[in-house]
PDB file of C-alpha atoms in Angstrom:
ATOM      1  CA  UNK J   1       3.110 -10.611  20.542  1.00 85.00           C
ATOM      2  CA  UNK J   2       3.562 -12.425  17.422  1.00 95.00           C
ATOM      3  CA  UNK J   3       3.863 -10.225  13.613  1.00 96.00           C
ATOM      4  CA  UNK J   4       0.778  -9.776  10.935  1.00 97.00           C
ATOM      5  CA  UNK J   5       2.537 -10.502   7.969  1.00 96.00           C
ATOM      6  CA  UNK J   6       1.931  -9.696   4.423  1.00 96.00           C
ATOM      7  CA  UNK J   7       3.150  -9.934   1.549  1.00 95.00           C
ATOM      8  CA  UNK J   8       2.620  -8.168  -2.001  1.00 95.00           C
ATOM      9  CA  UNK J   9       3.723  -9.758  -5.375  1.00 95.00           C
ATOM     10  CA  UNK J  10       2.387  -8.088  -8.862  1.00 95.00           C
ATOM     11  CA  UNK J  11       2.346 -10.481 -11.534  1.00 94.00           C
ATOM     12  CA  UNK J  12       2.768 -10.118 -15.467  1.00 90.00           C
ATOM     13  CA  UNK J  13       4.457 -11.981 -18.464  1.00 88.00           C
ATOM     14  CA  UNK J  14       4.603 -16.749 -18.485  1.00 88.00           C
ATOM     15  CA  UNK J  15       3.032 -17.437 -14.301  1.00 92.00           C
ATOM     16  CA  UNK J  16       2.710 -21.291 -15.039  1.00 91.00           C
ATOM     17  CA  UNK J  17       5.287 -21.785 -13.118  1.00 92.00           C
ATOM     18  CA  UNK J  18       3.682 -19.718 -10.300  1.00 94.00           C
ATOM     19  CA  UNK J  19       0.139 -20.856 -11.111  1.00 96.00           C
ATOM     20  CA  UNK J  20       1.328 -24.373 -10.466  1.00 95.00           C
ATOM     21  CA  UNK J  21       2.761 -23.490  -6.466  1.00 95.00           C
ATOM     22  CA  UNK J  22      -0.729 -21.582  -5.940  1.00 97.00           C
ATOM     23  CA  UNK J  23      -2.922 -24.583  -6.914  1.00 98.00           C
ATOM     24  CA  UNK J  24      -0.855 -27.296  -6.411  1.00 97.00           C
ATOM     25  CA  UNK J  25      -2.505 -29.075  -9.653  1.00 97.00           C
ATOM     26  CA  UNK J  26      -1.166 -28.993 -12.985  1.00 95.00           C
ATOM     27  CA  UNK J  27      -2.489 -31.228 -16.051  1.00 93.00           C
ATOM     28  CA  UNK J  28      -5.332 -32.638 -13.527  1.00 95.00           C
ATOM     29  CA  UNK J  29      -2.944 -33.782 -11.135  1.00 96.00           C
ATOM     30  CA  UNK J  30      -2.002 -32.785  -7.751  1.00 96.00           C
ATOM     31  CA  UNK J  31       1.366 -31.391  -7.013  1.00 94.00           C
ATOM     32  CA  UNK J  32       4.063 -30.895  -3.934  1.00 93.00           C
ATOM     33  CA  UNK J  33       6.504 -28.264  -4.487  1.00 90.00           C
ATOM     34  CA  UNK J  34       9.676 -28.633  -3.852  1.00 88.00           C
ATOM     35  CA  UNK J  35       8.943 -26.942   0.233  1.00 86.00           C
ATOM     36  CA  UNK J  36       6.511 -28.425   0.301  1.00 92.00           C
ATOM     37  CA  UNK J  37       4.952 -32.069   3.121  1.00 94.00           C
ATOM     38  CA  UNK J  38       3.253 -34.600   0.406  1.00 93.00           C
ATOM     39  CA  UNK J  39       1.732 -35.846   3.774  1.00 93.00           C
ATOM     40  CA  UNK J  40      -0.194 -32.596   3.563  1.00 94.00           C
ATOM     41  CA  UNK J  41      -1.050 -31.100   0.356  1.00 95.00           C
ATOM     42  CA  UNK J  42      -4.351 -32.824   0.258  1.00 94.00           C
ATOM     43  CA  UNK J  43      -5.326 -30.472   4.102  1.00 95.00           C
ATOM     44  CA  UNK J  44      -5.303 -27.777   1.686  1.00 97.00           C
ATOM     45  CA  UNK J  45      -8.329 -25.830   1.346  1.00 98.00           C
ATOM     46  CA  UNK J  46      -8.644 -22.752  -2.262  1.00 98.00           C
ATOM     47  CA  UNK J  47     -12.099 -21.074  -3.394  1.00 98.00           C
ATOM     48  CA  UNK J  48     -13.164 -19.413  -6.594  1.00 97.00           C
ATOM     49  CA  UNK J  49     -14.148 -16.706  -7.461  1.00 96.00           C
ATOM     50  CA  UNK J  50     -17.053 -16.753  -6.640  1.00 96.00           C
ATOM     51  CA  UNK J  51     -16.310 -18.137  -2.681  1.00 95.00           C
ATOM     52  CA  UNK J  52     -17.304 -21.752  -3.084  1.00 97.00           C
ATOM     53  CA  UNK J  53     -14.783 -24.236  -1.963  1.00 97.00           C
ATOM     54  CA  UNK J  54     -12.797 -26.720  -2.486  1.00 98.00           C
ATOM     55  CA  UNK J  55     -10.186 -29.730  -0.899  1.00 97.00           C
ATOM     56  CA  UNK J  56      -7.085 -30.388  -2.714  1.00 97.00           C
ATOM     57  CA  UNK J  57      -8.671 -33.589  -5.185  1.00 97.00           C
ATOM     58  CA  UNK J  58     -11.387 -30.543  -5.861  1.00 98.00           C
ATOM     59  CA  UNK J  59      -9.624 -27.743  -7.072  1.00 98.00           C
ATOM     60  CA  UNK J  60      -6.998 -30.255  -9.490  1.00 98.00           C
ATOM     61  CA  UNK J  61     -10.197 -30.837 -11.063  1.00 97.00           C
ATOM     62  CA  UNK J  62     -11.510 -27.876 -11.046  1.00 97.00           C
ATOM     63  CA  UNK J  63      -8.045 -25.934 -13.109  1.00 97.00           C
ATOM     64  CA  UNK J  64      -7.916 -28.703 -15.022  1.00 96.00           C
ATOM     65  CA  UNK J  65      -8.578 -26.155 -18.214  1.00 94.00           C
ATOM     66  CA  UNK J  66      -8.822 -23.378 -15.513  1.00 96.00           C
ATOM     67  CA  UNK J  67      -4.685 -22.608 -14.727  1.00 97.00           C
ATOM     68  CA  UNK J  68      -4.086 -20.030 -13.527  1.00 97.00           C
ATOM     69  CA  UNK J  69      -3.025 -17.669 -15.739  1.00 96.00           C
ATOM     70  CA  UNK J  70      -6.545 -19.039 -17.803  1.00 96.00           C
ATOM     71  CA  UNK J  71      -8.468 -17.902 -14.925  1.00 97.00           C
ATOM     72  CA  UNK J  72      -6.603 -14.090 -15.179  1.00 97.00           C
ATOM     73  CA  UNK J  73      -6.948 -13.579 -18.607  1.00 95.00           C
ATOM     74  CA  UNK J  74     -10.213 -14.377 -18.876  1.00 96.00           C
ATOM     75  CA  UNK J  75     -12.044 -11.826 -15.981  1.00 96.00           C
ATOM     76  CA  UNK J  76      -9.182 -10.117 -17.250  1.00 96.00           C
ATOM     77  CA  UNK J  77     -11.369 -10.000 -20.668  1.00 95.00           C
ATOM     78  CA  UNK J  78     -14.829 -10.325 -19.556  1.00 95.00           C
ATOM     79  CA  UNK J  79     -14.171  -6.322 -17.514  1.00 96.00           C
ATOM     80  CA  UNK J  80     -11.927  -4.617 -18.994  1.00 96.00           C
ATOM     81  CA  UNK J  81     -13.815  -1.166 -21.049  1.00 96.00           C
ATOM     82  CA  UNK J  82     -11.169   0.452 -22.638  1.00 95.00           C
ATOM     83  CA  UNK J  83     -10.479   0.088 -25.466  1.00 93.00           C
ATOM     84  CA  UNK J  84      -6.357   0.161 -25.432  1.00 92.00           C
ATOM     85  CA  UNK J  85      -4.357  -3.128 -26.644  1.00 93.00           C
ATOM     86  CA  UNK J  86      -2.962  -4.479 -22.993  1.00 93.00           C
ATOM     87  CA  UNK J  87       0.659  -4.129 -22.897  1.00 91.00           C
ATOM     88  CA  UNK J  88       2.419  -7.291 -22.825  1.00 89.00           C
ATOM     89  CA  UNK J  89       4.662  -6.140 -19.694  1.00 91.00           C
ATOM     90  CA  UNK J  90       1.505  -4.747 -17.775  1.00 94.00           C
ATOM     91  CA  UNK J  91       0.904  -5.766 -13.549  1.00 96.00           C
ATOM     92  CA  UNK J  92      -2.127  -8.684 -14.576  1.00 96.00           C
ATOM     93  CA  UNK J  93      -2.573  -9.459 -11.359  1.00 97.00           C
ATOM     94  CA  UNK J  94      -1.075  -8.905  -7.953  1.00 97.00           C
ATOM     95  CA  UNK J  95      -0.807 -12.463  -5.104  1.00 97.00           C
ATOM     96  CA  UNK J  96      -0.533 -11.816  -2.132  1.00 97.00           C
ATOM     97  CA  UNK J  97       0.575 -13.396   1.724  1.00 98.00           C
ATOM     98  CA  UNK J  98      -0.968 -13.758   5.142  1.00 98.00           C
ATOM     99  CA  UNK J  99       0.088 -15.098   8.011  1.00 97.00           C
ATOM    100  CA  UNK J 100       2.462 -14.884  10.686  1.00 97.00           C
ATOM    101  CA  UNK J 101       5.227 -17.514  12.884  1.00 97.00           C
ATOM    102  CA  UNK J 102       4.808 -21.165  13.576  1.00 96.00           C
ATOM    103  CA  UNK J 103       3.968 -20.737  16.811  1.00 96.00           C
ATOM    104  CA  UNK J 104       1.026 -18.214  16.372  1.00 97.00           C
ATOM    105  CA  UNK J 105      -0.497 -19.957  13.238  1.00 97.00           C
ATOM    106  CA  UNK J 106      -1.372 -23.601  15.193  1.00 97.00           C
ATOM    107  CA  UNK J 107      -3.072 -21.311  17.090  1.00 97.00           C
ATOM    108  CA  UNK J 108      -5.279 -19.650  15.093  1.00 97.00           C
ATOM    109  CA  UNK J 109      -6.241 -22.513  13.655  1.00 96.00           C
ATOM    110  CA  UNK J 110      -6.031 -24.795  16.497  1.00 96.00           C
ATOM    111  CA  UNK J 111      -9.967 -23.759  16.902  1.00 94.00           C
ATOM    112  CA  UNK J 112     -12.560 -24.178  13.405  1.00 95.00           C
ATOM    113  CA  UNK J 113     -13.906 -20.514  14.694  1.00 96.00           C
ATOM    114  CA  UNK J 114     -10.993 -19.456  14.916  1.00 96.00           C
ATOM    115  CA  UNK J 115      -9.371 -19.873  11.539  1.00 96.00           C
ATOM    116  CA  UNK J 116     -12.607 -18.929  10.124  1.00 97.00           C
ATOM    117  CA  UNK J 117     -12.165 -15.495  11.319  1.00 98.00           C
ATOM    118  CA  UNK J 118      -9.136 -14.810  10.002  1.00 98.00           C
ATOM    119  CA  UNK J 119      -9.673 -16.426   6.827  1.00 98.00           C
ATOM    120  CA  UNK J 120     -13.159 -14.196   6.312  1.00 97.00           C
ATOM    121  CA  UNK J 121     -10.661 -10.763   7.695  1.00 98.00           C
ATOM    122  CA  UNK J 122      -8.552 -11.480   5.463  1.00 98.00           C
ATOM    123  CA  UNK J 123     -10.936 -11.332   2.735  1.00 98.00           C
ATOM    124  CA  UNK J 124     -12.417  -8.505   3.530  1.00 98.00           C
ATOM    125  CA  UNK J 125      -8.742  -6.668   3.551  1.00 98.00           C
ATOM    126  CA  UNK J 126      -8.237  -8.270  -0.233  1.00 98.00           C
ATOM    127  CA  UNK J 127     -12.160  -6.447  -0.590  1.00 97.00           C
ATOM    128  CA  UNK J 128     -11.833  -3.168   0.631  1.00 96.00           C
ATOM    129  CA  UNK J 129      -8.266  -2.921  -0.471  1.00 96.00           C
ATOM    130  CA  UNK J 130      -8.844  -4.283  -4.222  1.00 96.00           C
ATOM    131  CA  UNK J 131     -11.614  -3.053  -5.543  1.00 95.00           C
ATOM    132  CA  UNK J 132     -13.909  -5.632  -4.028  1.00 96.00           C
ATOM    133  CA  UNK J 133     -14.777  -9.314  -4.208  1.00 96.00           C
ATOM    134  CA  UNK J 134     -15.391  -9.220  -8.381  1.00 96.00           C
ATOM    135  CA  UNK J 135     -11.211  -8.258  -8.637  1.00 97.00           C
ATOM    136  CA  UNK J 136     -10.797 -11.850  -6.303  1.00 98.00           C
ATOM    137  CA  UNK J 137      -9.420 -14.615  -9.026  1.00 98.00           C
ATOM    138  CA  UNK J 138      -9.224 -17.490  -6.610  1.00 98.00           C
ATOM    139  CA  UNK J 139      -7.671 -17.612  -2.903  1.00 98.00           C
ATOM    140  CA  UNK J 140      -5.864 -20.779  -1.263  1.00 98.00           C
ATOM    141  CA  UNK J 141      -5.187 -22.226   2.013  1.00 98.00           C
ATOM    142  CA  UNK J 142      -1.605 -24.255   2.426  1.00 98.00           C
ATOM    143  CA  UNK J 143      -1.563 -26.096   4.873  1.00 96.00           C
ATOM    144  CA  UNK J 144       1.346 -28.117   3.655  1.00 96.00           C
ATOM    145  CA  UNK J 145       3.997 -25.547   3.921  1.00 95.00           C
ATOM    146  CA  UNK J 146       5.815 -24.964   7.180  1.00 91.00           C
ATOM    147  CA  UNK J 147       3.594 -22.327   8.094  1.00 96.00           C
ATOM    148  CA  UNK J 148      -0.401 -21.616   7.331  1.00 97.00           C
ATOM    149  CA  UNK J 149      -0.966 -19.171   5.211  1.00 97.00           C
ATOM    150  CA  UNK J 150      -3.011 -17.889   3.070  1.00 98.00           C
ATOM    151  CA  UNK J 151      -2.308 -16.751  -0.827  1.00 98.00           C
ATOM    152  CA  UNK J 152      -4.759 -14.556  -3.097  1.00 98.00           C
ATOM    153  CA  UNK J 153      -4.993 -13.489  -6.186  1.00 98.00           C
ATOM    154  CA  UNK J 154      -6.649  -9.976  -7.542  1.00 98.00           C
ATOM    155  CA  UNK J 155      -6.802  -9.063 -10.635  1.00 97.00           C
ATOM    156  CA  UNK J 156      -6.477  -4.955 -10.957  1.00 97.00           C
ATOM    157  CA  UNK J 157      -9.056  -3.695 -12.268  1.00 97.00           C
ATOM    158  CA  UNK J 158     -10.784  -0.389 -11.866  1.00 97.00           C
ATOM    159  CA  UNK J 159     -14.577   0.324 -11.063  1.00 96.00           C
ATOM    160  CA  UNK J 160     -14.553   1.607 -14.760  1.00 96.00           C
ATOM    161  CA  UNK J 161     -13.101  -1.078 -16.696  1.00 97.00           C
ATOM    162  CA  UNK J 162      -9.195  -0.203 -16.470  1.00 97.00           C
ATOM    163  CA  UNK J 163      -6.592  -2.988 -15.331  1.00 97.00           C
ATOM    164  CA  UNK J 164      -4.342  -0.513 -13.238  1.00 96.00           C
ATOM    165  CA  UNK J 165      -2.116  -2.302 -10.213  1.00 95.00           C
ATOM    166  CA  UNK J 166      -0.882   1.339  -9.282  1.00 95.00           C
ATOM    167  CA  UNK J 167      -4.740   2.570  -8.508  1.00 95.00           C
ATOM    168  CA  UNK J 168      -4.633   0.342  -5.931  1.00 95.00           C
ATOM    169  CA  UNK J 169      -0.691   0.162  -4.562  1.00 92.00           C
ATOM    170  CA  UNK J 170       0.789   3.852  -5.398  1.00 89.00           C
ATOM    171  CA  UNK J 171       4.728   3.021  -4.323  1.00 88.00           C
ATOM    172  CA  UNK J 172       5.806   2.843  -1.064  1.00 89.00           C
ATOM    173  CA  UNK J 173       3.801   5.494   0.221  1.00 89.00           C
ATOM    174  CA  UNK J 174       0.700   3.163  -0.161  1.00 91.00           C
ATOM    175  CA  UNK J 175       2.790  -0.370   0.727  1.00 92.00           C
ATOM    176  CA  UNK J 176       3.263   0.869   3.727  1.00 93.00           C
ATOM    177  CA  UNK J 177      -0.587   2.629   5.155  1.00 94.00           C
ATOM    178  CA  UNK J 178      -1.393  -1.114   3.509  1.00 95.00           C
ATOM    179  CA  UNK J 179       1.028  -3.128   6.165  1.00 95.00           C
ATOM    180  CA  UNK J 180      -0.240  -0.663   8.745  1.00 95.00           C
ATOM    181  CA  UNK J 181      -3.336  -1.072   7.743  1.00 96.00           C
ATOM    182  CA  UNK J 182      -3.356  -5.001   7.636  1.00 97.00           C
ATOM    183  CA  UNK J 183      -1.721  -4.738  10.651  1.00 97.00           C
ATOM    184  CA  UNK J 184      -4.836  -2.895  12.794  1.00 96.00           C
ATOM    185  CA  UNK J 185      -7.378  -5.543  11.514  1.00 97.00           C
ATOM    186  CA  UNK J 186      -5.066  -8.601  12.590  1.00 97.00           C
ATOM    187  CA  UNK J 187      -4.797  -7.286  16.202  1.00 97.00           C
ATOM    188  CA  UNK J 188      -7.077  -8.775  18.122  1.00 96.00           C
ATOM    189  CA  UNK J 189      -5.611 -11.964  16.843  1.00 97.00           C
ATOM    190  CA  UNK J 190      -2.579 -10.983  18.699  1.00 96.00           C
ATOM    191  CA  UNK J 191      -0.555 -10.014  15.978  1.00 97.00           C
ATOM    192  CA  UNK J 192       1.273  -6.042  15.970  1.00 95.00           C
ATOM    193  CA  UNK J 193       2.995  -4.731  12.696  1.00 91.00           C
ATOM    194  CA  UNK J 194       7.023  -5.665  11.810  1.00 79.00           C
ATOM    195  CA  UNK J 195       9.540  -3.124  11.235  1.00 67.00           C
ATOM    196  CA  UNK J 196       9.809  -1.374   8.419  1.00 60.00           C
ATOM    197  CA  UNK J 197      12.344  -3.364   5.719  1.00 53.00           C
ATOM    198  CA  UNK J 198      11.253  -6.641   7.685  1.00 47.00           C
ATOM    199  CA  UNK J 199      12.036 -10.660   5.936  1.00 45.00           C
ATOM    200  CA  UNK J 200       9.927 -11.989   8.682  1.00 41.00           C
ATOM    201  CA  UNK J 201      10.419 -16.531   7.828  1.00 42.00           C
ATOM    202  CA  UNK J 202       8.406 -19.786   8.447  1.00 38.00           C
ATOM    203  CA  UNK J 203       9.394 -21.407  11.111  1.00 39.00           C
ATOM    204  CA  UNK J 204       9.821 -25.239  11.419  1.00 37.00           C
ATOM    205  CA  UNK J 205       6.832 -27.274  12.241  1.00 38.00           C
ATOM    206  CA  UNK J 206       6.829 -29.256  13.996  1.00 36.00           C
ATOM    207  CA  UNK J 207       3.502 -30.770  13.558  1.00 39.00           C
ATOM    208  CA  UNK J 208       1.115 -29.794  11.106  1.00 39.00           C
ATOM    209  CA  UNK J 209      -3.333 -29.980  11.733  1.00 44.00           C
ATOM    210  CA  UNK J 210      -6.150 -31.355  10.035  1.00 48.00           C
ATOM    211  CA  UNK J 211      -8.796 -28.774   9.229  1.00 50.00           C
ATOM    212  CA  UNK J 212     -12.119 -29.252   9.044  1.00 46.00           C
ATOM    213  CA  UNK J 213     -14.156 -27.348   5.203  1.00 46.00           C
ATOM    214  CA  UNK J 214     -16.954 -27.067   3.672  1.00 45.00           C
ATOM    215  CA  UNK J 215     -18.312 -25.591   0.677  1.00 40.00           C
ATOM    216  CA  UNK J 216     -20.184 -22.322   1.168  1.00 41.00           C
ATOM    217  CA  UNK J 217     -20.106 -18.379  -0.202  1.00 41.00           C
ATOM    218  CA  UNK J 218     -17.931 -17.478   1.968  1.00 45.00           C
TER     219      UNK J 218
END
C-alpha cells in the first residue's frame, strides 16, 4: 500500500521566492522552477480564495498584481481583529503539501472523477483542520514536477480574529494527530499512514498526464 504524504511548513518573513515557486509566476511572467518540466507547466491548476480554478496562463495574469505575499497580507488585514501589532517574526501563513508515491498519484490522475474526489478531500481536510475555507489563500495542483501534488496556503486566523498558528498546530503531538487524521481520509485511495519521522521522496516520473479542468467553485 502507498503512503499518504502530508508536509507542513510555517511561513514568515520574505516569501517572494516561495511565492514564485508556488504560483509558477512572477511579474506577469510564467516561471518554471529548476526541478520542474517546463513543457508541463501549463498543465498546472490553481484555485483562488473563492474556489475559482485557473490554468497556468490565467493564473500568471491573475497574480501579476497579487503575488502570494500580497494575498496573505490582504487576508490578514481584512480579518485580523486585535489592536495589538503583529510581530515581524509572526507566522503569517502555513503551507501544506499533499501527495503520495509516483505510481499512486498517476493512478489517481488517470480518471477525472477519481482525481476530482482526491482534490476535494484534500480541500475538506484543510477546511476542517485550519479554521474554515476563509483561511485558504490559494490552492495549487502541480503537474510539472516529478509527482502530482497539491500545495495549499492558509492563514492561521482564529474565529475570534487572532493570528495564531499554535491554535491549529501546537507542537509535535498535534502534528502526529493531524498526520493520522489525514491518512484515515486517504484510506479510500489505497494509502496508509507513514512511519513517524519518515521523509518520503517523490519518485522520478516516466511521463506526465494532462489534466482536464474547468472554472468552478469547490
